[in-house]
CSV table of C-alpha atoms in Angstrom, one decimal:
chain,number,residue,atom,x,y,z
A,10,UNK,CA,-6.2,-2.1,15.7
A,11,UNK,CA,-5.7,-2.0,12.0
A,12,UNK,CA,-4.9,-5.3,10.3
A,13,UNK,CA,-4.3,-6.4,6.8
A,14,UNK,CA,-4.9,-10.0,5.8
A,15,UNK,CA,-3.6,-11.3,2.4
A,16,UNK,CA,-4.8,-14.2,0.3
A,17,UNK,CA,-4.0,-15.6,-3.0
A,18,UNK,CA,-2.1,-18.5,-4.8
A,19,UNK,CA,1.5,-19.3,-4.0
A,20,UNK,CA,2.2,-20.7,-7.5
A,21,UNK,CA,1.5,-19.0,-10.8
A,22,UNK,CA,2.5,-20.3,-14.2
A,23,UNK,CA,4.6,-18.1,-16.6
A,24,UNK,CA,2.4,-15.7,-18.8
A,25,UNK,CA,-0.5,-16.0,-16.4
A,26,UNK,CA,-1.9,-13.3,-14.1
A,27,UNK,CA,-1.0,-13.1,-10.4
A,28,UNK,CA,-3.9,-12.0,-8.3
A,29,UNK,CA,-3.6,-11.2,-4.6
A,30,UNK,CA,-6.2,-9.7,-2.2
A,31,UNK,CA,-5.7,-7.7,0.9
A,32,UNK,CA,-8.6,-7.4,3.4
A,33,UNK,CA,-8.6,-4.4,5.7
A,34,UNK,CA,-9.9,-4.4,9.2
A,35,UNK,CA,-9.9,-1.4,11.5
A,36,UNK,CA,-9.7,1.1,8.6
A,37,UNK,CA,-11.4,1.8,5.3
A,38,UNK,CA,-10.2,1.4,1.8
A,39,UNK,CA,-12.2,4.6,1.1
A,40,UNK,CA,-10.4,6.6,3.8
A,41,UNK,CA,-9.7,10.1,2.7
A,42,UNK,CA,-6.3,10.1,4.5
A,43,UNK,CA,-4.9,6.6,3.9
A,44,UNK,CA,-3.2,5.0,0.9
A,45,UNK,CA,-3.1,1.3,0.1
A,46,UNK,CA,0.1,-0.2,-1.4
A,47,UNK,CA,1.6,-3.4,-2.8
A,48,UNK,CA,5.3,-4.0,-2.2
A,49,UNK,CA,7.4,-7.1,-3.1
A,50,UNK,CA,10.7,-8.4,-1.8
A,51,UNK,CA,13.1,-10.7,-3.5
A,52,UNK,CA,16.9,-11.4,-3.2
A,53,UNK,CA,17.6,-9.9,-6.6
A,54,UNK,CA,15.4,-6.8,-6.3
A,55,UNK,CA,15.3,-6.2,-2.5
A,56,UNK,CA,12.2,-4.3,-1.3
A,57,UNK,CA,10.3,-2.8,-4.3
A,58,UNK,CA,7.2,-0.6,-4.2
A,59,UNK,CA,4.8,-1.7,-6.9
A,60,UNK,CA,1.9,0.7,-6.7
A,61,UNK,CA,-1.0,2.1,-4.7
A,62,UNK,CA,-4.6,3.1,-4.7
A,63,UNK,CA,-6.3,5.8,-2.7
A,64,UNK,CA,-9.5,7.8,-2.5
A,65,UNK,CA,-9.7,11.6,-2.4
A,66,UNK,CA,-13.2,12.3,-3.5
A,67,UNK,CA,-12.4,10.0,-6.4
A,68,UNK,CA,-10.1,7.0,-6.9
A,69,UNK,CA,-6.5,7.4,-7.9
A,70,UNK,CA,-3.7,4.9,-8.5
A,71,UNK,CA,0.1,5.1,-9.1
A,72,UNK,CA,2.4,2.4,-10.4
A,73,UNK,CA,6.1,1.7,-10.6
A,74,UNK,CA,7.6,2.0,-14.0
A,75,UNK,CA,9.1,-1.5,-13.7
A,76,UNK,CA,5.6,-3.0,-13.8
A,77,UNK,CA,3.5,-0.3,-15.5
A,78,UNK,CA,1.4,-1.8,-18.2
A,79,UNK,CA,1.2,-5.2,-16.4
A,80,UNK,CA,-0.3,-4.0,-13.1
A,81,UNK,CA,-3.6,-3.0,-11.8
A,82,UNK,CA,-4.6,-2.3,-8.1
A,83,UNK,CA,-8.3,-2.3,-7.6
A,84,UNK,CA,-10.3,-1.2,-4.5
A,85,UNK,CA,-13.4,-3.1,-3.5
A,86,UNK,CA,-15.5,-0.9,-1.1
A,87,UNK,CA,-18.1,-3.5,-0.6
A,88,UNK,CA,-15.6,-6.0,0.9
A,89,UNK,CA,-13.2,-3.3,2.3
A,90,UNK,CA,-10.2,-4.7,0.4
A,91,UNK,CA,-7.9,-4.1,-2.4
A,92,UNK,CA,-6.3,-6.4,-4.9
A,93,UNK,CA,-3.2,-6.7,-7.0
A,94,UNK,CA,-3.4,-8.0,-10.6
A,95,UNK,CA,0.0,-8.5,-12.3
A,96,UNK,CA,-0.3,-10.1,-15.7
A,97,UNK,CA,2.2,-11.8,-18.1
A,98,UNK,CA,4.3,-12.9,-15.1
A,99,UNK,CA,7.8,-14.4,-15.6
A,100,UNK,CA,10.1,-16.1,-13.1
A,101,UNK,CA,11.5,-12.7,-12.4
A,102,UNK,CA,8.2,-11.9,-10.6
A,103,UNK,CA,8.9,-14.6,-8.0
A,104,UNK,CA,8.9,-12.8,-4.7
A,105,UNK,CA,7.2,-12.2,-1.3
A,106,UNK,CA,4.4,-9.8,-1.9
A,107,UNK,CA,3.1,-7.5,0.8
A,108,UNK,CA,0.2,-5.1,1.1
A,109,UNK,CA,0.7,-2.1,3.3
A,110,UNK,CA,-0.8,1.2,4.4
A,111,UNK,CA,0.3,4.8,3.8
A,112,UNK,CA,3.6,6.2,2.5
A,113,UNK,CA,5.6,5.5,5.6
A,114,UNK,CA,4.3,1.9,5.5
A,115,UNK,CA,2.9,1.6,9.0
A,116,UNK,CA,0.8,-1.5,8.7
A,117,UNK,CA,1.8,-4.6,6.7
A,118,UNK,CA,0.1,-7.8,5.6
A,119,UNK,CA,1.7,-11.0,6.6
A,120,UNK,CA,3.3,-11.5,3.2
A,121,UNK,CA,2.6,-14.1,0.4
A,122,UNK,CA,5.5,-16.0,-1.2
A,123,UNK,CA,4.6,-16.3,-4.9
A,124,UNK,CA,6.6,-18.5,-7.2
A,125,UNK,CA,6.3,-18.2,-10.9
A,126,UNK,CA,7.1,-21.6,-12.4
A,127,UNK,CA,5.6,-24.1,-14.9
B,179,UNK,CA,14.3,7.3,-9.2
B,180,UNK,CA,15.8,8.3,-5.8
B,181,UNK,CA,18.5,5.8,-4.9
B,182,UNK,CA,18.9,5.0,-1.2
B,183,UNK,CA,22.3,3.7,-0.2
B,184,UNK,CA,22.9,2.2,3.3
B,185,UNK,CA,26.2,1.6,5.1
B,186,UNK,CA,27.5,-0.7,6.3
B,187,UNK,CA,25.9,-3.7,4.6
B,188,UNK,CA,26.4,-5.6,7.9
B,189,UNK,CA,27.3,-4.7,11.4
B,190,UNK,CA,28.3,-6.7,14.5
B,191,UNK,CA,27.9,-4.9,17.9
B,192,UNK,CA,28.2,-6.1,21.5
B,193,UNK,CA,25.2,-6.3,23.7
B,194,UNK,CA,24.6,-2.9,25.5
B,195,UNK,CA,26.8,-1.0,22.9
B,196,UNK,CA,25.6,1.5,20.4
B,197,UNK,CA,24.8,0.6,16.8
B,198,UNK,CA,24.7,3.2,14.0
B,199,UNK,CA,23.4,2.6,10.5
B,200,UNK,CA,23.7,5.3,7.8
B,201,UNK,CA,21.5,6.0,4.8
B,202,UNK,CA,22.2,8.4,2.0
B,203,UNK,CA,19.7,9.5,-0.7
B,204,UNK,CA,20.7,10.5,-4.2
B,205,UNK,CA,18.4,13.6,-4.0
B,206,UNK,CA,17.3,15.7,-1.1
B,207,UNK,CA,14.1,14.4,0.5
B,208,UNK,CA,13.3,17.5,2.6
B,209,UNK,CA,9.7,18.4,2.2
B,210,UNK,CA,9.4,22.2,2.4
B,211,UNK,CA,5.7,22.2,3.1
B,212,UNK,CA,6.0,20.8,6.6
B,213,UNK,CA,9.8,21.1,7.1
B,214,UNK,CA,10.2,17.4,7.5
B,215,UNK,CA,12.3,14.8,5.8
B,216,UNK,CA,10.4,12.0,4.1
B,217,UNK,CA,12.5,9.2,5.5
B,218,UNK,CA,11.4,6.0,7.3
B,219,UNK,CA,13.3,3.2,9.0
B,220,UNK,CA,12.2,-0.4,9.3
B,221,UNK,CA,13.3,-3.5,11.1
B,222,UNK,CA,12.8,-6.9,9.6
B,223,UNK,CA,13.2,-10.2,11.3
B,224,UNK,CA,13.2,-13.6,9.4
B,225,UNK,CA,9.8,-14.7,8.1
B,226,UNK,CA,8.2,-11.4,9.1
B,227,UNK,CA,7.2,-8.2,7.2
B,228,UNK,CA,9.2,-5.1,7.9
B,229,UNK,CA,8.1,-3.1,11.0
B,230,UNK,CA,8.0,0.7,10.9
B,231,UNK,CA,10.3,2.1,13.5
B,232,UNK,CA,10.9,5.8,12.5
B,233,UNK,CA,9.1,8.2,10.2
B,234,UNK,CA,9.7,11.8,9.2
B,235,UNK,CA,13.4,10.8,9.8
B,236,UNK,CA,13.1,11.2,13.6
B,237,UNK,CA,9.6,10.5,14.8
B,238,UNK,CA,9.3,7.1,16.7
B,239,UNK,CA,6.3,4.9,15.9
B,240,UNK,CA,4.2,4.2,19.0
B,241,UNK,CA,5.4,1.1,20.8
B,242,UNK,CA,9.0,1.4,19.5
B,243,UNK,CA,11.5,1.4,22.4
B,244,UNK,CA,13.2,4.7,23.0
B,245,UNK,CA,16.7,3.2,22.4
B,246,UNK,CA,15.8,3.6,18.7
B,247,UNK,CA,16.4,7.1,17.3
B,248,UNK,CA,16.6,8.7,13.9
B,249,UNK,CA,18.5,11.8,12.8
B,250,UNK,CA,19.7,13.6,9.7
B,251,UNK,CA,18.3,15.9,7.0
B,252,UNK,CA,18.5,16.5,3.3
B,253,UNK,CA,20.4,13.5,2.0
B,254,UNK,CA,22.1,12.0,5.0
B,255,UNK,CA,20.4,10.1,7.7
B,256,UNK,CA,21.2,7.8,10.7
B,257,UNK,CA,19.5,5.2,12.7
B,258,UNK,CA,20.9,4.7,16.2
B,259,UNK,CA,20.3,2.0,18.7
B,260,UNK,CA,21.7,3.3,21.9
B,261,UNK,CA,22.1,0.1,23.8
B,262,UNK,CA,21.8,-3.1,21.7
B,263,UNK,CA,19.5,-5.8,22.9
B,264,UNK,CA,19.4,-9.4,21.7
B,265,UNK,CA,16.0,-8.9,20.2
B,266,UNK,CA,17.4,-6.1,17.9
B,267,UNK,CA,19.1,-8.6,15.7
B,268,UNK,CA,17.5,-8.0,12.3
B,269,UNK,CA,17.9,-6.4,8.9
B,270,UNK,CA,17.2,-2.6,8.9
B,271,UNK,CA,16.0,-0.6,5.9
B,272,UNK,CA,15.6,3.0,5.1
B,273,UNK,CA,13.0,4.2,2.7
B,274,UNK,CA,12.1,7.6,1.1
B,275,UNK,CA,8.6,8.7,0.5
B,276,UNK,CA,9.4,12.1,-0.9
B,277,UNK,CA,8.6,11.2,-4.5
B,278,UNK,CA,7.3,8.2,-6.5
B,279,UNK,CA,8.4,5.6,-6.9
B,280,UNK,CA,9.0,5.1,-3.2
B,281,UNK,CA,12.4,3.4,-2.8
B,282,UNK,CA,14.3,1.4,-0.1
B,283,UNK,CA,17.9,1.0,0.8
B,284,UNK,CA,19.5,-2.4,0.3
B,285,UNK,CA,19.4,-3.2,4.0
B,286,UNK,CA,21.9,-3.5,6.8
B,287,UNK,CA,22.2,-6.8,8.7
B,288,UNK,CA,22.8,-6.2,12.4
B,289,UNK,CA,24.3,-9.0,14.5
B,290,UNK,CA,25.6,-9.5,18.0
B,291,UNK,CA,29.4,-9.5,18.4
């Protein structure tokens, strides 16, 4: 079955870049029918969709306005994974971060609690 | 952005009784191309990611018990648990995938009375 395995640091300093990786098993990041998303959850913001990447003969990405300009989601076909890069983080970016598949999010990673603090 | 508003914020129901959670979108999420509503329901238990229960407003995800059902169209939707079981205690969320950014409701906490 399809699984998503997340990895990355749990503590990031303010102004630095948060980098999380999501490894896909049982599906392909280059699938022509799937999309690959990052979502976060915090008490103040609830569940918040951050962005996605997907392949339809070429690569596309979409990002939420709240993080646009600070976010990049990159596919890695060689490792069958995708990553989240969120730069210039502040304490407001403290949240549980999830990777997920498709628009009705049918498969989720286990979640990574990321704290932004000096 | 489409705003998703759930009601109630919390709900206590006796075991074996019906639980009903409502979700209202600020804009119609009916997709004319396939005559479906772009609405999903999730269940989240502490320390776990959300679990997809329902998509296209009324289609049950494989493995989800048939006591869970979804209904509604346009802007008003309902998740019904026909006979509450102890393992159904969780927070439930609705989500629209009609237009970016995808947005979630604030959640409804379901407890046992």
